[in-house]
Coordinates of C-alpha atoms in Angstrom, one line a residue:
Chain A
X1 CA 64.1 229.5 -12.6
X2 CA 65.0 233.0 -14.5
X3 CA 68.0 232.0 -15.3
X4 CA 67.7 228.5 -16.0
X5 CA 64.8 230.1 -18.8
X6 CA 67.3 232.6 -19.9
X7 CA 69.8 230.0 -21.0
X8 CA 67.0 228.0 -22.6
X9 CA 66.3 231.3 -24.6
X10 CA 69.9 231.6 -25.3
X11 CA 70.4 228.0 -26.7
X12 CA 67.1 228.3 -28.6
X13 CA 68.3 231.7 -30.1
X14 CA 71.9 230.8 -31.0
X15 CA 70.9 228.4 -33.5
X16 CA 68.7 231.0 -35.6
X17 CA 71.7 233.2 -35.1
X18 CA 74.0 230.8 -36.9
X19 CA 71.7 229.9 -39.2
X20 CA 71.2 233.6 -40.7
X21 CA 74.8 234.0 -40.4
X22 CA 75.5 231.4 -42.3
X23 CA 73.4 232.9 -45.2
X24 CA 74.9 235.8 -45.6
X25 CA 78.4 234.4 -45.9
X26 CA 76.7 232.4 -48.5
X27 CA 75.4 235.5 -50.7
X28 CA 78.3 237.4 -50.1
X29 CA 80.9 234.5 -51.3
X30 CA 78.5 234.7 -54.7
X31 CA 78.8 238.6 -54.9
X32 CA 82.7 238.4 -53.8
X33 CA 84.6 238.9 -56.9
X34 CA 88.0 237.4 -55.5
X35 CA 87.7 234.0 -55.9
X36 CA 90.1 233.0 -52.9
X37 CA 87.9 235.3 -50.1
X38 CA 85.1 233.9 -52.1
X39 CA 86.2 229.9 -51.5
X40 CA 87.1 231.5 -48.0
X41 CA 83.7 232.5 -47.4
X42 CA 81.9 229.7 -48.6
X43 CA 83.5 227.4 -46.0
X44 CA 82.8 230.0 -43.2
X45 CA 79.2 229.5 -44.3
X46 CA 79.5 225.7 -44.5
X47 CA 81.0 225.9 -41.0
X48 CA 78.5 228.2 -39.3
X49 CA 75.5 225.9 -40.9
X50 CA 76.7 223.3 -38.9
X51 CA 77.3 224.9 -36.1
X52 CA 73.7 226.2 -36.3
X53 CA 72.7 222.3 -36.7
X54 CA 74.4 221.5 -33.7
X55 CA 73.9 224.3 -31.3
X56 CA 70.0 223.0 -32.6
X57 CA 70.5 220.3 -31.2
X58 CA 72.0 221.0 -28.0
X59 CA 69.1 223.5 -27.4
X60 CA 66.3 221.0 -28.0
X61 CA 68.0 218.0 -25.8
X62 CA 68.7 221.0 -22.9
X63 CA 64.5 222.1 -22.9
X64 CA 64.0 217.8 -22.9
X65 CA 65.8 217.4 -20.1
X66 CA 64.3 220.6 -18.4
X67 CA 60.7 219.4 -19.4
X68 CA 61.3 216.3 -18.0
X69 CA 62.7 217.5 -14.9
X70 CA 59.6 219.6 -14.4
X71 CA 57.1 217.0 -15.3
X72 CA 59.0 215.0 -12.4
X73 CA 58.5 218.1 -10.1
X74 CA 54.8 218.0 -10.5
X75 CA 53.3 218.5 -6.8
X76 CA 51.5 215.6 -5.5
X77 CA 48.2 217.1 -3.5
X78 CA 46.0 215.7 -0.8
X79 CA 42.7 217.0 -1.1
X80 CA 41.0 217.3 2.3
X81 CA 37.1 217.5 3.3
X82 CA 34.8 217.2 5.6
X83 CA 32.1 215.0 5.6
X84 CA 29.6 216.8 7.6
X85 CA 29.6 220.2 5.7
X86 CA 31.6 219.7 2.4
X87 CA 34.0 222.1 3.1
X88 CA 37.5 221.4 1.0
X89 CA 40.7 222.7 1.5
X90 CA 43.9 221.3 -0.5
X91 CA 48.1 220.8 0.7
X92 CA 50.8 219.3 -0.5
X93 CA 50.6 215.1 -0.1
X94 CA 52.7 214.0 3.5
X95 CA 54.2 210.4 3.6
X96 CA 51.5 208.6 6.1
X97 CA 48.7 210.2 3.9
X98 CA 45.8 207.9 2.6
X99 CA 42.7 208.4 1.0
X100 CA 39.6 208.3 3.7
X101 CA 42.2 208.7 6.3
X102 CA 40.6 210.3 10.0
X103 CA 43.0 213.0 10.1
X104 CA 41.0 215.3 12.8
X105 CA 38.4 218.1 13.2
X106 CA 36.7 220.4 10.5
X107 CA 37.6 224.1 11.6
X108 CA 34.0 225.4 11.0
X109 CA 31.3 222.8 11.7
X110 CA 33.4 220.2 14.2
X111 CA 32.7 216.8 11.7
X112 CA 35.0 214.2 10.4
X113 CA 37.8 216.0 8.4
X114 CA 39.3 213.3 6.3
X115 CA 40.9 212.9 3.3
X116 CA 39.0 212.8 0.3
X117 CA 41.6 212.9 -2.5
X118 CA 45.0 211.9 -3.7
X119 CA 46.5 213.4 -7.4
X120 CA 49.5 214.4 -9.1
X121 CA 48.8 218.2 -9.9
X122 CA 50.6 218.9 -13.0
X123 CA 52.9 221.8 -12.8
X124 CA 51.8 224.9 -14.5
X125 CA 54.2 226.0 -17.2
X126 CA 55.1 229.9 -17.2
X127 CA 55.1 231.0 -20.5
Chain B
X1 CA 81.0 234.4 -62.6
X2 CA 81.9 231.2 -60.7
X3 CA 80.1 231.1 -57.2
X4 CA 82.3 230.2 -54.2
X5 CA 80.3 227.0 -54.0
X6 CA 80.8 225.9 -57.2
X7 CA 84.5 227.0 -56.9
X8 CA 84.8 224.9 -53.9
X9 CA 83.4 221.6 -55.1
X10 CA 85.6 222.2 -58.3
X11 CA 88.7 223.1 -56.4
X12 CA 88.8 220.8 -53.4
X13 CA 86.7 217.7 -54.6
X14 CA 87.1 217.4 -58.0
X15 CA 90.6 218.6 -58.6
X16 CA 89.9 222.2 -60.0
X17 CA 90.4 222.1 -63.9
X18 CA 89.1 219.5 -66.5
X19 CA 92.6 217.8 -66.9
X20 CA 93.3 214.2 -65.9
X21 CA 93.9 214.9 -62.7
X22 CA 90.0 216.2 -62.2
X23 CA 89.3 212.9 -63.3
X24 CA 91.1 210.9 -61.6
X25 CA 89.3 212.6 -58.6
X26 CA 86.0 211.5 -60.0
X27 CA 86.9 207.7 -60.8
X28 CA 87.8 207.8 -56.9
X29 CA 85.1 210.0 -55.3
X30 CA 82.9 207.3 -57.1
X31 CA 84.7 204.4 -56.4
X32 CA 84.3 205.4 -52.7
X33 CA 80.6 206.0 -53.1
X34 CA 79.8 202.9 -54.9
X35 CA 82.0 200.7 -52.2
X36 CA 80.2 202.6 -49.3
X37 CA 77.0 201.7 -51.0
X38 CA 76.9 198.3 -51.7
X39 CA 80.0 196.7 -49.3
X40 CA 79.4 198.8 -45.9
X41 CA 75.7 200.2 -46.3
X42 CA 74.7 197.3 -44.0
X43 CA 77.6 197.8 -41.9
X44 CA 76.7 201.3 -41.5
X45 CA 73.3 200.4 -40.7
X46 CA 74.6 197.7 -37.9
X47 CA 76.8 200.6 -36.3
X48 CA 73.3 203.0 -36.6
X49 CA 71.6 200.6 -34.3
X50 CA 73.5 199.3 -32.0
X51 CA 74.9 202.9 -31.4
X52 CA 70.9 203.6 -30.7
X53 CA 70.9 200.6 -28.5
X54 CA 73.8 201.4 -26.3
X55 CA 72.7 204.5 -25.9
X56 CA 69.2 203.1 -24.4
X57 CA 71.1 200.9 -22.5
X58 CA 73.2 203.4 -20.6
X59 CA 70.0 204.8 -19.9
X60 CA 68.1 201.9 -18.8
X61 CA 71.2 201.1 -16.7
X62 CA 70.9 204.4 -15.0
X63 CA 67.2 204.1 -14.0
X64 CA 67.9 200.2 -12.8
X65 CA 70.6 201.7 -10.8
X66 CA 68.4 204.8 -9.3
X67 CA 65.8 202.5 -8.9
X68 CA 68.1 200.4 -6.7
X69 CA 69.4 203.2 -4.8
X70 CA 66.1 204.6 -3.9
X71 CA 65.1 200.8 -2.7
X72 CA 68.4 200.9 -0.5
X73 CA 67.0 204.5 0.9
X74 CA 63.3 203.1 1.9
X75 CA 64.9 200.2 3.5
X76 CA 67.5 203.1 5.1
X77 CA 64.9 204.8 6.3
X78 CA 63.1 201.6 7.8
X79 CA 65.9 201.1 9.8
X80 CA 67.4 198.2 7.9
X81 CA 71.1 199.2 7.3
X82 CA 74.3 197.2 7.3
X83 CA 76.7 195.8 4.2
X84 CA 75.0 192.6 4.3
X85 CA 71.2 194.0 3.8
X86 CA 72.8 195.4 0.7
X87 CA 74.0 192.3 -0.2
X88 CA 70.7 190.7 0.3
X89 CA 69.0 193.0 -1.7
X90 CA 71.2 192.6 -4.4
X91 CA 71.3 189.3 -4.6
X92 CA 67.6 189.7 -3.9
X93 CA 67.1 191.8 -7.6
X94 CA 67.3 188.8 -9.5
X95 CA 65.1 187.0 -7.7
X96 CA 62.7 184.8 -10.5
X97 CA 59.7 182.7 -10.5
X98 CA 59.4 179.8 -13.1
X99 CA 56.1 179.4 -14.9
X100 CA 54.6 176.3 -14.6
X101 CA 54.9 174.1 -17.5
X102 CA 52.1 174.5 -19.8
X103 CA 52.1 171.3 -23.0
X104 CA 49.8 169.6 -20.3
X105 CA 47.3 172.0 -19.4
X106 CA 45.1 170.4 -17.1
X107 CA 45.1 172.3 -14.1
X108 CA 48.0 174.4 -14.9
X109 CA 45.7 177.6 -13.1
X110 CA 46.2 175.9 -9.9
X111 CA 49.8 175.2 -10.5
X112 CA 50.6 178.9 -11.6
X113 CA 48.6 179.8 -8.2
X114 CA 50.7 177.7 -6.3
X115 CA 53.9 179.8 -7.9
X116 CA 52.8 183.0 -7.4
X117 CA 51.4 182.4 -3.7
X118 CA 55.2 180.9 -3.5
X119 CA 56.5 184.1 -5.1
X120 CA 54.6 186.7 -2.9
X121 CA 55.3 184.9 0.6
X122 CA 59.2 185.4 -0.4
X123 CA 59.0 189.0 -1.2
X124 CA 57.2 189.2 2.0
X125 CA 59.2 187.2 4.0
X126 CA 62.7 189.0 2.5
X127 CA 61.1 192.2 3.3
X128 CA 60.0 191.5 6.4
X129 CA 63.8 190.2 7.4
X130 CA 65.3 193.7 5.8
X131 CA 62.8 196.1 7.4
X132 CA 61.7 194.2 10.5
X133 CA 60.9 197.5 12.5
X134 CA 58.5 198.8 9.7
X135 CA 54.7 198.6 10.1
X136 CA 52.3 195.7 7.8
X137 CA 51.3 199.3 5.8
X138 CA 55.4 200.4 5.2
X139 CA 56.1 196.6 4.4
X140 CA 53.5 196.7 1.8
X141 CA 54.6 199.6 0.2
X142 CA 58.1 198.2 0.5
X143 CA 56.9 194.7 -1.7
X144 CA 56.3 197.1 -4.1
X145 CA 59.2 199.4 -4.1
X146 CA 60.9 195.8 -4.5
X147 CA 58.9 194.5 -7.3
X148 CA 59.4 197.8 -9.2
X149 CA 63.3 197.8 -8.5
X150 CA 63.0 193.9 -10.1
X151 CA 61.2 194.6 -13.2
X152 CA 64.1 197.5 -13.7
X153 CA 67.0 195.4 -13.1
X154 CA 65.4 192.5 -15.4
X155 CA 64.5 195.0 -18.7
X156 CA 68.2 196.3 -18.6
X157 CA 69.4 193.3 -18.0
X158 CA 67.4 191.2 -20.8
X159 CA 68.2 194.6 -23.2
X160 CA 71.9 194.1 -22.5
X161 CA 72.0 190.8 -23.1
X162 CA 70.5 191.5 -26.8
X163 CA 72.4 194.2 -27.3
X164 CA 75.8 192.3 -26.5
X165 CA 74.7 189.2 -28.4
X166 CA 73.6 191.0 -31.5
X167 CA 77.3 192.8 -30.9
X168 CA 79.3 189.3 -30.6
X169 CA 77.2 187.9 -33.9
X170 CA 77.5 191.0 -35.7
X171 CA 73.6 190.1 -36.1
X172 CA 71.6 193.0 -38.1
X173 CA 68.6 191.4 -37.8
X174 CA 68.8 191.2 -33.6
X175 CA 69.9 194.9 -33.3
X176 CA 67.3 196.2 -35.4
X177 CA 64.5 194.7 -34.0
X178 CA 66.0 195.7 -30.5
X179 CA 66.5 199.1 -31.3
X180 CA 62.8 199.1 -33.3
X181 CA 61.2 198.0 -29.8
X182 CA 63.2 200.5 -28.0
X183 CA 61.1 203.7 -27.7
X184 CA 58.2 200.7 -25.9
X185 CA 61.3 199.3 -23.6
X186 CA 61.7 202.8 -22.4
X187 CA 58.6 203.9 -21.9
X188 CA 57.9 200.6 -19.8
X189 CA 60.7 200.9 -17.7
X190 CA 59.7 204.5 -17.2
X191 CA 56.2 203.9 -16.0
X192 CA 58.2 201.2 -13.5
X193 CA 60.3 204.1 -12.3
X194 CA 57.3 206.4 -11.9
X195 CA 56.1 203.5 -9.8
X196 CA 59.3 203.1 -7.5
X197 CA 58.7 207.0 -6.7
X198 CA 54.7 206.3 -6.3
X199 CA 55.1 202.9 -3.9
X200 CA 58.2 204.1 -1.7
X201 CA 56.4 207.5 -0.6
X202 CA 52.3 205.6 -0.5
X203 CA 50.9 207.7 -3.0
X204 CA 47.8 206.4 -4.8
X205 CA 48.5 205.0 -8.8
X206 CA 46.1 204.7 -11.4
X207 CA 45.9 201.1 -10.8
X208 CA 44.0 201.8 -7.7
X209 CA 41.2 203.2 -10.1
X210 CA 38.9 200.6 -8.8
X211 CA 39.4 200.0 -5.3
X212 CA 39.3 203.9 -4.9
X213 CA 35.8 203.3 -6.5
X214 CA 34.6 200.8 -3.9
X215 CA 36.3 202.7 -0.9
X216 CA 33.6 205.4 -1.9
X217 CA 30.9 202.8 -2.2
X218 CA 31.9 200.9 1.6
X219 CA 33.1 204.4 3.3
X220 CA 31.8 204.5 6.7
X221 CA 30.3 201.0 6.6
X222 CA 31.3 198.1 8.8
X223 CA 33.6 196.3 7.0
X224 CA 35.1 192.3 7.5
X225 CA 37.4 190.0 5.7
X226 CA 36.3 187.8 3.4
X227 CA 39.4 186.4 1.4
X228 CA 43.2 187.0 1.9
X229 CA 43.9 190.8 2.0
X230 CA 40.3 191.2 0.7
X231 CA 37.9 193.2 2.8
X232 CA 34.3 193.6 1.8
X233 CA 30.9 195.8 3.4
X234 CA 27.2 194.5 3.3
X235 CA 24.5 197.2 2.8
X236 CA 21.0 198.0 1.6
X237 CA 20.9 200.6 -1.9
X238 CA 17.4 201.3 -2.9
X239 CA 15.8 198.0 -1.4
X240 CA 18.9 195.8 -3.3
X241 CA 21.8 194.3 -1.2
X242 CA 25.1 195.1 -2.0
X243 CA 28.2 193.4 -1.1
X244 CA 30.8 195.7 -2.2
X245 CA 34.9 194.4 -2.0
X246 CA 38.3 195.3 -2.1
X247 CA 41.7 195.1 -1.0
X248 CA 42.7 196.0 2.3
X249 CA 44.6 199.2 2.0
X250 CA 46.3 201.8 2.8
X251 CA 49.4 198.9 2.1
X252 CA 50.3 197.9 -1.6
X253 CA 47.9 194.9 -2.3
X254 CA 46.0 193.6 -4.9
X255 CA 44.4 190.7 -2.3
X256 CA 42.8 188.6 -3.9
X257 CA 39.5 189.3 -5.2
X258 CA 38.4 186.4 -7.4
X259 CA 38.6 184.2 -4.1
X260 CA 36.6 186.1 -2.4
X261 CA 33.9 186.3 -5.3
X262 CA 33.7 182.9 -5.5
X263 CA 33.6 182.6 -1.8
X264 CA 30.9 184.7 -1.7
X265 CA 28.8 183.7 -4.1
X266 CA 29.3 179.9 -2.5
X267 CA 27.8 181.4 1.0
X268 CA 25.1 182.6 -1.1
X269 CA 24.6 179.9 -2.6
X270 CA 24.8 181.3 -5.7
X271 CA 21.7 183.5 -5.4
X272 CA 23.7 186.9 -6.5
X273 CA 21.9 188.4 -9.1
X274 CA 25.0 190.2 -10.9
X275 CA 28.5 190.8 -10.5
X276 CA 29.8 194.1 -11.1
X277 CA 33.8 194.4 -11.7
X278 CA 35.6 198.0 -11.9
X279 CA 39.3 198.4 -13.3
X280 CA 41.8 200.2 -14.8
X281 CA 42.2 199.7 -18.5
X282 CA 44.9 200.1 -20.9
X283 CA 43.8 202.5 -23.3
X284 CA 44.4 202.7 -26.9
X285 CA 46.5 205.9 -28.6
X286 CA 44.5 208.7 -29.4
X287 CA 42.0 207.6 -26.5
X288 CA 41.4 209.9 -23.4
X289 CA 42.6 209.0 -19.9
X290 CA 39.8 208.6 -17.8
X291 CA 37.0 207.4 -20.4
X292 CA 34.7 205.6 -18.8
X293 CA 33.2 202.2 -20.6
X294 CA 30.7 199.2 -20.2
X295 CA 31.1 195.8 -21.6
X296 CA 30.8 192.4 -19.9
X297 CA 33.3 190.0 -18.5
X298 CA 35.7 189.4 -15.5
X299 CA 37.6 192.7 -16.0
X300 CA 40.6 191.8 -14.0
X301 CA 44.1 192.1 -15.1
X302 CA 45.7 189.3 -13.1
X303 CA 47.8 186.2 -14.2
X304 CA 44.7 183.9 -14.7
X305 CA 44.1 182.3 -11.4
X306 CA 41.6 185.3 -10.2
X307 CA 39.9 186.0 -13.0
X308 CA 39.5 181.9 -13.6
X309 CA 37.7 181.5 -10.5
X310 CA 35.2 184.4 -10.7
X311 CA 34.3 183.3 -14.1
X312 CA 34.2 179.5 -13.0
X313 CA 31.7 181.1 -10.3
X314 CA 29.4 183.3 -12.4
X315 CA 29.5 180.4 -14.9
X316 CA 28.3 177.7 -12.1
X317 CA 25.6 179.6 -11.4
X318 CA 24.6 181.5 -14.3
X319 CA 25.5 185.1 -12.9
X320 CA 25.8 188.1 -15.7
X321 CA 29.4 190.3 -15.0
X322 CA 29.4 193.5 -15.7
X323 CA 32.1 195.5 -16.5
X324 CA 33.2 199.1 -15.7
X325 CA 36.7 200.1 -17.0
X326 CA 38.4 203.4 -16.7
X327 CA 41.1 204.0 -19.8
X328 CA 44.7 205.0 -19.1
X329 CA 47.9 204.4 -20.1
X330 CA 50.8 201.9 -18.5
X331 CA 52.5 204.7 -17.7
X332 CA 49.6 205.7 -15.7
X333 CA 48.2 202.9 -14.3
X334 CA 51.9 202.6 -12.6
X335 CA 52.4 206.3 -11.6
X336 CA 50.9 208.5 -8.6
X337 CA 46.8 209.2 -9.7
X338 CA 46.1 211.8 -12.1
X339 CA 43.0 214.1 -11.5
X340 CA 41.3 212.6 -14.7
X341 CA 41.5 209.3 -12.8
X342 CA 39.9 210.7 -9.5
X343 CA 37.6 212.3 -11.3
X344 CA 36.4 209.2 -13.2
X345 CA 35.9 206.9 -10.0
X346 CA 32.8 209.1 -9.2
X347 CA 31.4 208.7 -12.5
X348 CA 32.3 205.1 -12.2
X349 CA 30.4 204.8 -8.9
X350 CA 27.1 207.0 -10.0
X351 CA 27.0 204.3 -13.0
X352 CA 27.1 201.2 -10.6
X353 CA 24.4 202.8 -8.8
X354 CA 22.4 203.3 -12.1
X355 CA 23.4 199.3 -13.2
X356 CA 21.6 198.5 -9.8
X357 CA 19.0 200.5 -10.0
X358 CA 18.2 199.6 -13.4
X359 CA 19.4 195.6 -13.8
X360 CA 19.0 194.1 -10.0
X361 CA 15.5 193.6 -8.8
X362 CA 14.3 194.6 -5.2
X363 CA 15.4 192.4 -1.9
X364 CA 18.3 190.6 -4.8
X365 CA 22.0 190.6 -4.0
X366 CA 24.7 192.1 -6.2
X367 CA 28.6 192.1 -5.7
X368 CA 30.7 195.3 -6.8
X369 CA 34.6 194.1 -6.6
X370 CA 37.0 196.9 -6.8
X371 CA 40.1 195.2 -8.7
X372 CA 43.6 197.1 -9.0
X373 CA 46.0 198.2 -6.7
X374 CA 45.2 199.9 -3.4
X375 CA 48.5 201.5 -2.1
X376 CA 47.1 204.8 -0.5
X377 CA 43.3 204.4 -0.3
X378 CA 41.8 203.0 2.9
X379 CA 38.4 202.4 3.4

């Protein structure tokens, strides 16, 4: 996860890098005095603008794609309760699991612990 | 001072001094501009869209095929293997179902019942010949793995078919409205792909907003079957009976509830004093998942041939229907429960309690029908 997130940083940051590279090529081909390094420079800031636009780009459709694959990741939870005393407890959804399914004995007062519950938990982003 | 800029677009574009030769430059730069303008801007346009398109394709392509391989994995895992299941399945992707022919009306809700009674007992029966060791539940889920993996297949394959017919007749018109209705193509064959994942592992969907409702409502009550896939419990609230009705789950089934409405209201003989109907609703933008809302009317989302005889029923014997809906979007009504949802179906059934309390009299019968989808909720 670390470094999956320290590449997003680094593809979000490139772009900003670029970008303020590209403006001081800019002012400086205005300020050169030599007209060829001048032209030079120009171009170099040309260039790097678009390679801000595109490194832009590549960031932004690298965090889609790792959005998406973390909405998909979201945990699916059975919520389970029992229906003498209340008490809930929550784990992740098994294949086989069905809402006001028997699936035994509460732990504290003996009654039918069944589940109550079935919901995609959305994952919780870590900012 | 000249800037470098300046210097540039003097120097390379225009032919650097104010000779002939700079214009010369500038009769061509503009006879370039002016031909892309008004002889290729539409051509441009044409290669804009049907480069979107492609690109929607591939992707729509991708999910048909994932969709398809997961379907090949649940029937893998349901112990139906071999070259020749695979075969059968894919042959079995196109599978189709012909509407009946509608420019004479007359009884065309009987017809279209016929079709998709037709329709379901050959999903059932294919399924039941690919996964013969799997149990009624696993078959169930299995239809609707199936029907998911269909409705994939048939959006790429109807996309494609624009998409390369628009390409062959060079047709603007036919690429732009394809790639104008892409972003609701996608999202549609997204929310069947969140269903594929919901149906092959028995999670609950949204769908199942209102048989989740009446599976709260019949919990712990004797229950017995009173239409095709249709189970329903009889009980006293607060001096009022109450027949309450849904699908027979934990399997993927939507039974069929308007059959049993009219069935019971027939061994009634018609004395039910209201009909209460909870579904899922498709909600508009800007509108919050898991709103709750009143209105009146059959509030069933079915082809017709339900929803026809439960009407035809309240309308025989003069019976008000209620209406409970719970707002969400496709996406959600085709993808495991959200919490909004859950939370909703016990708002939804302290407001039928209310509606009874407060609408049926004392010692009078009232029918709560549970409509939607009820993969993953018993009863």
């Amino acid at each position: 996860m670390s470094s999956s997130s320290g590449a997003r940083n680094a593809l979000l940051a490139a772009p900003f890098i670029a970008l303020i590279a590209s403006l001081v090529l800019f002012v400086l081909s205005i300020f050169y005095q030599d007209e060829e390094i001048s032209n030079l420079l120009t171009l170099a800031s040309i260039t790097t603008l678009f390679a801000a636009w595109w490194l832009y780009f590549l960031g932004r459709r690298a965090y889609e794609k790792e959005k998406a694959a973390e909405e998909a990741r979201g945990a699916v939870v059975t919520v389970l309760q029992c229906e003498k005393c209340g008490f809930r407890e929550e784990r992740e959804f098994k294949e086989g699991d069905y809402v006001f399914k028997k699936v035994g004995e509460c732990a504290k007062c003996g009654g039918a612990w069944i589940i109550s519950a079935i919901y995609a938990k959305p994952l919780e982003r870590k900012r | 001072m000249v800037s470098g800029l300046e210097s540039v677009l003097q120097g390379w574009l225009f032919g650097g001094d104010t000779t002939g030769t700079s214009f010369i430059w500038n009769v061509i730069w503009i006879t370039v501009l002016f031909a892309l303008i008004f002889f290729f801007n539409q051509r441009i346009q044409l290669w804009t869209y049907q480069r979107n398109v492609e690109k929607a394709a591939v992707k729509l392509e991708i999910l048909a095929e994932r969709g398809r391989e997961r379907l090949l994995e649940v029937v893998k895992q349901l112990g139906g293997e071999g070259e020749e299941k695979i075969k059968a399945i894919d042959n079995f992707l196109e599978f189709f179902a012909i509407e009946p022919v509608d420019r004479d009306p007359y009884g065309v809700l009987r017809r279209l019942e016929h079709i998709l009674n037709l329709r379901k007992d050959r999903i059932r029966s294919f399924v039941a010949g690919i996964a013969p060791s799997a149990s009624k539940v696993q078959q169930y889920n299995l239809e609707g793995v199936m029907e998911a993996a269909i409705a994939l297949n048939l959006i790429f394959r109807v996309v494609r078919h624009y998409l390369i017919l628009g390409k062959k007749t060079r047709s603007l018109f036919i690429l732009m409205q394809l790639d104008m209705q892409m972003p609701l193509i996608m999202k549609m064959a997204e929310a069947y792909f969140n269903a594929l994942k919901a149906f092959s592992k028995g999670e609950p969907i949204g769908d199942g907003l209102g048989p989740l409702v009446a599976a709260k409502l019949m919990h712990g009550k004797e229950k017995k079957y009173v239409a095709e896939e249709v189970v329903a419990s009889e009980f006293d609230m607060d001096g009022r009976r109450v027949i309450v009705l849904k699908a027979e789950g934990p399997g993927s089934s939507v039974g069929k509830p308007g059959e049993a409405v009219a069935r019971l209201v027939e061994q009634y003989g018609g004395k039910i004093a209201r009909i209460i109907m909870v579904d899922a609703a498709a909600k508009l933008e800007g509108e919050k998942t898991g709103d709750v809302v009143e209105g009146v009317g059959a509030a069933i989302g079915d082809p017709g041939p339900e929803k026809y005889k439960i009407e035809e029923a309240a309308v025989k014997w003069g019976i008000p229907i209620d209406a409970i809906i719970v707002k969400m979007g496709l996406d959600e009504a085709l993808s495991t429960m959200k919490k909004e949802i859950v939370d909703a179906a016990d708002e939804v059934v302290e407001r039928i309690k209310k509606i009874i309390v407060e609408r049926v009299k004392e010692g009078e019968v009232v029918i709560v029908a549970g409509i939607g989808n009820t993969i993953g909720i018993g009863q």
